[in-house]
Amino acid sequence: MHKIHLRNNKQYSLINRRALANVVTSAIILSAVSIMGVMMLGWSNSSLATQKQVIEEVFSTQTNKINEDLIFDNVWFSTVCPGRCVNVTMSNVGTLGLNVTEMKFINGATLAELKIFTYNKAGIVPSGSFSTNATYSWTSGDDIDIVVFTNRGNQFTTNVIAP
Amino acid sequence: MKKHRGLSAVVGAVFLVAVVISALSYVTYSMNVLGNFSESLITEEKRQKDKQGEEFEITSIDITSANKLDGIVTNTGQVPLEIKSLWIEEVGAPNSVKKFDIGKTVAPGDQLDLINSVNFVMDPTKGYTMKMVSGRGEVQTFHVNSVSSDNLYLQTHALPAVISTEFDTVVLMTVTNNATNSATILNLTPNPFPTVDTSSCLPNCLATYVSGPTPSSYPSLKSGEAATFKWVYTIAGKDSNTIKFTTSILNGITTNTASANGEVRDIVSALESGTALNTLGLQTVTGSKDILYLHDENWFTPNGEYQLQTSTPDLGGDFVDIDNENPTWITNNGTDTVVLPAGIWTASLNYITEFLPDTLVQSGNNQVDMIFHLNKNIDTEPDSSGNTIGLDRCNSPSAPQYFSSGGPDNSPYYHFDGSNDCFTSNFSIDTNTFANIQSSPDTTAFWFKANNLSVNRAIMFRVDESITDYSKSFYQISLGDGNSGSVGKIVFEFDTNNGGSRTKCISTARWDNNVWHHVVAVRNASNQCKLYMDGNSTPVATDTHSYATSTIIGKSKFKIGYNGIGEYFTGDIDQIFHWNDKALSTSEISSLYNAKYGDTATTINFSIYKTDYLGNNIGSPIKQSLNYPIKFADSGKLDDSNSYNSLADSIWNQMNYTTGSISEVTLDPTQRLNFTMAYVSGLDMILRHDDNTMISPKSSYLQTTTPTTLFPAYFTYDKSNRLQVIAHNSGPYGSWFVYQGTRAIFDSLSSTTSYAAIICSVNSTQSDQCVGNANNDNWLVTENRDSIFIPINSNVNLYFWSIQDRPDRDITGGTVIPAGNYHMYVFIDGYDETGKSFLRQMDIGNVKVVD
């Protein structure tokens, strides 16, 4: 009887411990699932935000590059700038403002760089023009490629021959 | 466990929802981004499409008479076009670049006139490269008078390439616009004369210019298009001689030329004569070789200038208002070089001067009523307004005394001696509407000079109703008012109430300092007075008293230099003007003061230029006289443009413009002489020209030194007369014409039908030179009879049957030539006294056929 009692007590005690383990196990599982879920959620949000930013940058860069357009109004060779120089007048015919950052004179025959001009205040509003006297000792018959770079990375080219 | 499992499911579901929401938001964002990107692409594509749909064309480029750039730009595209700017660069002058901001929008199909947008003065002889930029970035480059910096593809041919001596060849130049920049060339013009190289000829040969280039220019030559120009030369030389013709483009690259050879064929075995026959053109009533009459016609002149030619005036005369027109007269170009030896040239011009400055030429009551220039030195000095019968000298013939010069602007004037010199009117004031003192307003103006007067009152101008005293109404301008303190002061006073109160203006200063002064006395509508001196707008005296007027009693005359009761003026008076119904304004007073009625009434710029066949001046002027003074010439009437043509020949004054010595002048065959008068300042000058009734002096003309060759004329042919062509046989042989081939040909300039006439006689003296009777037998040319013999160095008159589309001997059939403009040729078939035959085509040039 005692044994039975003991056994019964033991059984009782085991039964009670088994319930506790379940709770603990459940808590552990819940915690683990929660932590994993939060981590996964955090990771996915972070990843999505990064992706968004990347897309945003790619989009704006590409779109703005597409919408940027510049033409050479006129290029003329002067002898009184003072000295010999090349007047380059360009117009922004795109829909966005643009900044001319650099202009290169390249020998049209040898492709050698003749002269580089840099600009930091050469913004052109849409439909606006920018004119610059580029000092360069041209000689008659010079074949010159003029390449203009913008801050968005576009480049525009024309070719002229000195009179 | 079951409960726990449910909780896990809930937690899992929450996370699932969170993940799904995140994924959805990402997808949505991505789609938005893609949408925006697509929209940008569409916008850009639309912009590019618009750019592609944008097209424009420079339809024409002109140079106005003031050498301003003019032209038309047409929007030939599908979208509105904004012309943003135009760049202009003179060829060969890189620093001359100019930019014109236009900023005008042109609807599809519409045009933009450049004259309203671009103010640019061009030199017609220079080439320009122009670049037009649109708002969308379309750039069009084109060249005006120029062929860019690229060589163009030129070809030249002589047709025929082998030419019999004394025959014509056509030099043909083809220009193809193959410029690599695809630019259009506007106003493509060849150099007027090909270079003719006869250096290889032995012993020598000759290419005589006949005509060309035809056309003189091409208005527009697009990329890939070709233009053709032709010249005609008559070739002479020995067999196998070669003449090289080199053609080029005006303002083109120096080395861009093309050449062709013409080989002379002298067929000694053939019966071809070397007899040289030249045409002297149609019959014209020609005056002296050195007198170029100023004609009124302007047909066949390059830019609407008047004709300048030796043929005598053929109209009843017409007038030219110099300040309105700045007219130019220009000679025709021809086929011969005209050399004018060194010497003096003179222009004899018939003209009048307008009676007042333009601002004072008015109508109705505002028009001037009396003008006495006092220029004639006759007992009755006329009223140049034509309104009254003038002024009589009180003591003719020498009082007052006339001086032919020394007045204002060195005009003639009268001196009054202070004892008995005066003028009185030839009419009574109460019967004349031009000098009525009773009604106001009025203005009286004149010039006077007095020297240190001693009398208390010296009367210069007076109108009154009684000659006895100052007890009746009067209107008077004097120096001094009768009081001792007013000697030499200018006084304007009037009494219009029959001896009652007077209105009186009196200056504070004396004006008798022996200098010419201009006085303007103004009585306004309220019977108040103001006195103005020497054109100043501030009066020297004013009186605002205003008194009533009463009826003028009795009849009287008005007087100059005298008051009718023993008071005379000592000094000089000139240029009296009177307005009976108008008070001049201060600006009008200034205009009147500045108007000159003496030696420098008008100033004109005269210039004589050599021009090309298009009328463009070549180089510096042969002679130019700037600010040349023209003396006042009175017409004696208040004329306007409606009455200038009704003036009698004797009214027109004659003047000579003399150039001074001019060096020898050579006019090449296609060059012209240009005589221009440009108004500078002063009173209007009205010139009379082309008046066939004027004999002495002759109608206006320019006399040069005697030229070696007659100037080419502007031919006109009255088809009611027989056609007469004058030909000259310059040798070396005498010759005959034959009936079979000799013709006059009229190539219509406006239609496809041309006309011709068969020769009927040479040197006929009959009134109808083609009549078939015994009296005319000596001169007729028929199938049975050749012409009379034509000796060397003689002129002959060739007469022709009616000019018809089917030429015949005036038998039934054929349409007679209608009036119009034609290019005329004469073809002559004949033989010379050595037995050689000849065929000649002579280019008469443009002829106007009239009914």
mmCIF file of N, CA, C and O in Angstrom, chain B residues 742-803:
data_model
loop_
_atom_site.group_PDB
_atom_site.id
_atom_site.type_symbol
_atom_site.label_atom_id
_atom_site.label_comp_id
_atom_site.label_asym_id
_atom_site.label_seq_id
_atom_site.Cartn_x
_atom_site.Cartn_y
_atom_site.Cartn_z
ATOM 1 N N THR B 742 17.945 86.415 -142.794
ATOM 2 C CA THR B 742 18.031 87.553 -141.886
ATOM 3 C C THR B 742 16.705 87.749 -141.143
ATOM 4 O O THR B 742 15.654 87.901 -141.765
ATOM 5 N N ARG B 743 16.809 87.741 -139.857
ATOM 6 C CA ARG B 743 15.600 87.770 -139.014
ATOM 7 C C ARG B 743 15.853 88.597 -137.752
ATOM 8 O O ARG B 743 16.991 88.756 -137.310
ATOM 9 N N ALA B 744 14.760 89.090 -137.175
ATOM 10 C CA ALA B 744 14.802 89.650 -135.815
ATOM 11 C C ALA B 744 13.964 88.727 -134.950
ATOM 12 O O ALA B 744 12.839 88.381 -135.312
ATOM 13 N N ILE B 745 14.512 88.298 -133.833
ATOM 14 C CA ILE B 745 13.841 87.303 -132.985
ATOM 15 C C ILE B 745 13.551 87.925 -131.622
ATOM 16 O O ILE B 745 14.414 88.593 -131.040
ATOM 17 N N PHE B 746 12.349 87.714 -131.134
ATOM 18 C CA PHE B 746 11.940 88.217 -129.825
ATOM 19 C C PHE B 746 11.595 87.029 -128.935
ATOM 20 O O PHE B 746 10.572 86.381 -129.115
ATOM 21 N N ASP B 747 12.461 86.769 -127.993
ATOM 22 C CA ASP B 747 12.263 85.655 -127.059
ATOM 23 C C ASP B 747 11.508 86.198 -125.843
ATOM 24 O O ASP B 747 12.034 87.038 -125.107
ATOM 25 N N SER B 748 10.293 85.735 -125.664
ATOM 26 C CA SER B 748 9.473 86.270 -124.566
ATOM 27 C C SER B 748 10.072 85.931 -123.213
ATOM 28 O O SER B 748 10.516 84.809 -122.983
ATOM 29 N N LEU B 749 10.059 86.928 -122.323
ATOM 30 C CA LEU B 749 10.573 86.703 -120.973
ATOM 31 C C LEU B 749 9.492 86.210 -120.028
ATOM 32 O O LEU B 749 9.761 85.888 -118.878
ATOM 33 N N SER B 750 8.237 86.184 -120.524
ATOM 34 C CA SER B 750 7.161 85.821 -119.607
ATOM 35 C C SER B 750 6.283 84.689 -120.138
ATOM 36 O O SER B 750 5.435 84.199 -119.417
ATOM 37 N N SER B 751 6.438 84.295 -121.388
ATOM 38 C CA SER B 751 5.608 83.201 -121.887
ATOM 39 C C SER B 751 6.457 82.292 -122.760
ATOM 40 O O SER B 751 7.628 82.584 -123.042
ATOM 41 N N THR B 752 5.860 81.226 -123.195
ATOM 42 C CA THR B 752 6.617 80.253 -123.982
ATOM 43 C C THR B 752 6.598 80.588 -125.472
ATOM 44 O O THR B 752 7.315 79.976 -126.247
ATOM 45 N N THR B 753 5.755 81.535 -125.871
ATOM 46 C CA THR B 753 5.665 81.875 -127.284
ATOM 47 C C THR B 753 6.675 82.961 -127.630
ATOM 48 O O THR B 753 6.749 83.981 -126.962
ATOM 49 N N SER B 754 7.443 82.731 -128.658
ATOM 50 C CA SER B 754 8.381 83.739 -129.130
ATOM 51 C C SER B 754 7.986 84.187 -130.523
ATOM 52 O O SER B 754 7.156 83.553 -131.194
ATOM 53 N N TYR B 755 8.577 85.281 -130.955
ATOM 54 C CA TYR B 755 8.145 85.914 -132.201
ATOM 55 C C TYR B 755 9.369 86.295 -133.028
ATOM 56 O O TYR B 755 10.479 86.417 -132.495
ATOM 57 N N ALA B 756 9.149 86.495 -134.317
ATOM 58 C CA ALA B 756 10.262 86.866 -135.188
ATOM 59 C C ALA B 756 9.731 87.689 -136.354
ATOM 60 O O ALA B 756 8.514 87.735 -136.622
ATOM 61 N N ALA B 757 10.650 88.349 -137.035
ATOM 62 C CA ALA B 757 10.281 89.169 -138.193
ATOM 63 C C ALA B 757 11.326 88.980 -139.281
ATOM 64 O O ALA B 757 12.508 88.796 -138.994
ATOM 65 N N ILE B 758 10.880 89.043 -140.533
ATOM 66 C CA ILE B 758 11.770 88.880 -141.693
ATOM 67 C C ILE B 758 12.208 90.259 -142.162
ATOM 68 O O ILE B 758 11.425 91.219 -142.134
ATOM 69 N N ILE B 759 13.441 90.356 -142.614
ATOM 70 C CA ILE B 759 13.937 91.644 -143.103
ATOM 71 C C ILE B 759 13.148 92.061 -144.341
ATOM 72 O O ILE B 759 12.762 91.206 -145.174
ATOM 73 N N CYS B 760 12.895 93.372 -144.469
ATOM 74 C CA CYS B 760 12.211 93.830 -145.683
ATOM 75 C C CYS B 760 13.043 94.845 -146.454
ATOM 76 O O CYS B 760 12.976 94.888 -147.676
ATOM 77 N N SER B 761 13.844 95.650 -145.767
ATOM 78 C CA SER B 761 14.641 96.619 -146.530
ATOM 79 C C SER B 761 15.834 97.072 -145.704
ATOM 80 O O SER B 761 15.869 96.872 -144.492
ATOM 81 N N VAL B 762 16.764 97.679 -146.403
ATOM 82 C CA VAL B 762 17.925 98.276 -145.745
ATOM 83 C C VAL B 762 18.027 99.721 -146.194
ATOM 84 O O VAL B 762 18.043 100.007 -147.398
ATOM 85 N N ASN B 763 18.034 100.621 -145.226
ATOM 86 C CA ASN B 763 18.193 102.062 -145.475
ATOM 87 C C ASN B 763 17.062 102.661 -146.302
ATOM 88 O O ASN B 763 17.267 103.647 -147.032
ATOM 89 N N SER B 764 15.879 102.086 -146.210
ATOM 90 C CA SER B 764 14.758 102.628 -146.976
ATOM 91 C C SER B 764 14.457 104.052 -146.530
ATOM 92 O O SER B 764 14.538 104.385 -145.342
ATOM 93 N N THR B 765 14.073 104.882 -147.482
ATOM 94 C CA THR B 765 13.712 106.266 -147.166
ATOM 95 C C THR B 765 12.202 106.477 -147.217
ATOM 96 O O THR B 765 11.725 107.595 -147.060
ATOM 97 N N GLN B 766 11.471 105.410 -147.475
ATOM 98 C CA GLN B 766 10.021 105.529 -147.580
ATOM 99 C C GLN B 766 9.379 105.603 -146.192
ATOM 100 O O GLN B 766 9.952 105.135 -145.203
ATOM 101 N N SER B 767 8.200 106.215 -146.145
ATOM 102 C CA SER B 767 7.529 106.307 -144.853
ATOM 103 C C SER B 767 7.171 104.910 -144.354
ATOM 104 O O SER B 767 7.247 104.639 -143.154
ATOM 105 N N ASP B 768 6.743 104.025 -145.265
ATOM 106 C CA ASP B 768 6.603 102.615 -144.904
ATOM 107 C C ASP B 768 7.774 101.894 -145.560
ATOM 108 O O ASP B 768 7.800 101.699 -146.772
ATOM 109 N N GLN B 769 8.721 101.533 -144.741
ATOM 110 C CA GLN B 769 9.985 101.015 -145.280
ATOM 111 C C GLN B 769 9.825 99.649 -145.917
ATOM 112 O O GLN B 769 10.763 99.155 -146.539
ATOM 113 N N CYS B 770 8.660 99.027 -145.771
ATOM 114 C CA CYS B 770 8.473 97.697 -146.350
ATOM 115 C C CYS B 770 7.534 97.731 -147.556
ATOM 116 O O CYS B 770 7.194 96.681 -148.104
ATOM 117 N N VAL B 771 7.057 98.896 -147.915
ATOM 118 C CA VAL B 771 6.058 98.977 -148.968
ATOM 119 C C VAL B 771 6.662 98.479 -150.292
ATOM 120 O O VAL B 771 7.824 98.748 -150.620
ATOM 121 N N GLY B 772 5.869 97.740 -151.023
ATOM 122 C CA GLY B 772 6.376 97.172 -152.276
ATOM 123 C C GLY B 772 6.009 98.029 -153.465
ATOM 124 O O GLY B 772 5.028 97.762 -154.144
ATOM 125 N N ASN B 773 6.694 99.100 -153.688
ATOM 126 C CA ASN B 773 6.454 99.917 -154.880
ATOM 127 C C ASN B 773 7.784 100.337 -155.491
ATOM 128 O O ASN B 773 8.863 100.065 -154.948
ATOM 129 N N ALA B 774 7.685 101.018 -156.603
ATOM 130 C CA ALA B 774 8.897 101.346 -157.372
ATOM 131 C C ALA B 774 9.850 102.239 -156.581
ATOM 132 O O ALA B 774 11.068 102.098 -156.686
ATOM 133 N N ASN B 775 9.267 103.118 -155.772
ATOM 134 C CA ASN B 775 10.131 104.036 -155.013
ATOM 135 C C ASN B 775 10.976 103.304 -153.978
ATOM 136 O O ASN B 775 12.019 103.799 -153.570
ATOM 137 N N ASN B 776 10.477 102.170 -153.567
ATOM 138 C CA ASN B 776 11.185 101.443 -152.510
ATOM 139 C C ASN B 776 12.055 100.314 -153.058
ATOM 140 O O ASN B 776 12.721 99.622 -152.301
ATOM 141 N N ASP B 777 12.004 100.148 -154.369
ATOM 142 C CA ASP B 777 12.742 99.029 -154.971
ATOM 143 C C ASP B 777 14.225 99.062 -154.641
ATOM 144 O O ASP B 777 14.875 98.038 -154.510
ATOM 145 N N ASN B 778 14.752 100.282 -154.539
ATOM 146 C CA ASN B 778 16.196 100.406 -154.281
ATOM 147 C C ASN B 778 16.602 99.832 -152.936
ATOM 148 O O ASN B 778 17.768 99.528 -152.723
ATOM 149 N N TRP B 779 15.648 99.724 -152.023
ATOM 150 C CA TRP B 779 16.017 99.362 -150.654
ATOM 151 C C TRP B 779 15.510 97.996 -150.223
ATOM 152 O O TRP B 779 15.985 97.453 -149.233
ATOM 153 N N LEU B 780 14.516 97.500 -150.953
ATOM 154 C CA LEU B 780 13.893 96.249 -150.522
ATOM 155 C C LEU B 780 14.871 95.079 -150.587
ATOM 156 O O LEU B 780 15.754 95.033 -151.452
ATOM 157 N N VAL B 781 14.686 94.160 -149.682
ATOM 158 C CA VAL B 781 15.441 92.901 -149.707
ATOM 159 C C VAL B 781 14.406 91.802 -149.897
ATOM 160 O O VAL B 781 13.501 91.654 -149.076
ATOM 161 N N THR B 782 14.497 91.086 -150.966
ATOM 162 C CA THR B 782 13.507 90.043 -151.268
ATOM 163 C C THR B 782 14.226 88.773 -151.693
ATOM 164 O O THR B 782 15.460 88.735 -151.766
ATOM 165 N N GLU B 783 13.404 87.762 -151.993
ATOM 166 C CA GLU B 783 14.008 86.511 -152.457
ATOM 167 C C GLU B 783 14.687 86.704 -153.802
ATOM 168 O O GLU B 783 15.538 85.906 -154.209
ATOM 169 N N ASN B 784 14.314 87.791 -154.486
ATOM 170 C CA ASN B 784 14.911 88.044 -155.801
ATOM 171 C C ASN B 784 16.025 89.085 -155.747
ATOM 172 O O ASN B 784 16.626 89.404 -156.769
ATOM 173 N N ARG B 785 16.219 89.688 -154.579
ATOM 174 C CA ARG B 785 17.139 90.823 -154.544
ATOM 175 C C ARG B 785 17.798 90.913 -153.170
ATOM 176 O O ARG B 785 17.116 90.925 -152.138
ATOM 177 N N ASP B 786 19.126 90.981 -153.159
ATOM 178 C CA ASP B 786 19.854 91.136 -151.901
ATOM 179 C C ASP B 786 19.843 92.609 -151.486
ATOM 180 O O ASP B 786 19.345 93.466 -152.201
ATOM 181 N N SER B 787 20.478 92.864 -150.353
ATOM 182 C CA SER B 787 20.473 94.242 -149.842
ATOM 183 C C SER B 787 21.430 95.118 -150.641
ATOM 184 O O SER B 787 22.208 94.608 -151.459
ATOM 185 N N ILE B 788 21.370 96.378 -150.375
ATOM 186 C CA ILE B 788 22.376 97.288 -150.924
ATOM 187 C C ILE B 788 23.741 96.922 -150.346
ATOM 188 O O ILE B 788 23.823 96.232 -149.315
ATOM 189 N N PHE B 789 24.786 97.383 -150.975
ATOM 190 C CA PHE B 789 26.132 97.107 -150.476
ATOM 191 C C PHE B 789 26.378 97.945 -149.208
ATOM 192 O O PHE B 789 26.020 99.122 -149.142
ATOM 193 N N ILE B 790 26.998 97.317 -148.241
ATOM 194 C CA ILE B 790 27.244 98.009 -146.971
ATOM 195 C C ILE B 790 28.745 98.178 -146.811
ATOM 196 O O ILE B 790 29.472 97.210 -146.523
ATOM 197 N N PRO B 791 29.241 99.386 -147.006
ATOM 198 C CA PRO B 791 30.695 99.604 -146.951
ATOM 199 C C PRO B 791 31.223 99.452 -145.516
ATOM 200 O O PRO B 791 30.467 99.465 -144.545
ATOM 201 N N ILE B 792 32.537 99.390 -145.453
ATOM 202 C CA ILE B 792 33.194 99.318 -144.140
ATOM 203 C C ILE B 792 32.940 100.616 -143.383
ATOM 204 O O ILE B 792 32.867 101.693 -143.966
ATOM 205 N N ASN B 793 32.835 100.497 -142.075
ATOM 206 C CA ASN B 793 32.651 101.639 -141.175
ATOM 207 C C ASN B 793 31.378 102.432 -141.460
ATOM 208 O O ASN B 793 31.340 103.646 -141.297
ATOM 209 N N SER B 794 30.371 101.754 -141.902
ATOM 210 C CA SER B 794 29.117 102.473 -142.127
ATOM 211 C C SER B 794 28.010 101.866 -141.257
ATOM 212 O O SER B 794 28.048 100.681 -140.909
ATOM 213 N N ASN B 795 27.056 102.694 -140.938
ATOM 214 C CA ASN B 795 25.862 102.239 -140.219
ATOM 215 C C ASN B 795 24.751 102.027 -141.224
ATOM 216 O O ASN B 795 24.618 102.804 -142.184
ATOM 217 N N VAL B 796 23.974 101.014 -140.995
ATOM 218 C CA VAL B 796 22.804 100.809 -141.855
ATOM 219 C C VAL B 796 21.587 100.575 -140.981
ATOM 220 O O VAL B 796 21.688 100.074 -139.857
ATOM 221 N N ASN B 797 20.435 100.941 -141.550
ATOM 222 C CA ASN B 797 19.165 100.703 -140.863
ATOM 223 C C ASN B 797 18.480 99.510 -141.493
ATOM 224 O O ASN B 797 18.185 99.520 -142.692
ATOM 225 N N LEU B 798 18.244 98.523 -140.698
ATOM 226 C CA LEU B 798 17.547 97.326 -141.170
ATOM 227 C C LEU B 798 16.082 97.439 -140.758
ATOM 228 O O LEU B 798 15.786 97.683 -139.587
ATOM 229 N N TYR B 799 15.185 97.259 -141.715
ATOM 230 C CA TYR B 799 13.751 97.313 -141.409
ATOM 231 C C TYR B 799 13.156 95.929 -141.600
ATOM 232 O O TYR B 799 13.601 95.162 -142.470
ATOM 233 N N PHE B 800 12.144 95.644 -140.790
ATOM 234 C CA PHE B 800 11.591 94.286 -140.786
ATOM 235 C C PHE B 800 10.077 94.322 -140.976
ATOM 236 O O PHE B 800 9.403 95.290 -140.606
ATOM 237 N N TRP B 801 9.593 93.224 -141.532
ATOM 238 C CA TRP B 801 8.143 93.037 -141.616
ATOM 239 C C TRP B 801 7.593 92.884 -140.199
ATOM 240 O O TRP B 801 8.351 92.772 -139.231
ATOM 241 N N SER B 802 6.297 92.804 -140.122
ATOM 242 C CA SER B 802 5.621 92.686 -138.830
ATOM 243 C C SER B 802 6.163 91.490 -138.043
ATOM 244 O O SER B 802 6.462 90.436 -138.607
ATOM 245 N N ILE B 803 6.254 91.695 -136.718
ATOM 246 C CA ILE B 803 6.818 90.635 -135.862
ATOM 247 C C ILE B 803 5.673 89.700 -135.458
ATOM 248 O O ILE B 803 4.699 90.133 -134.834
#
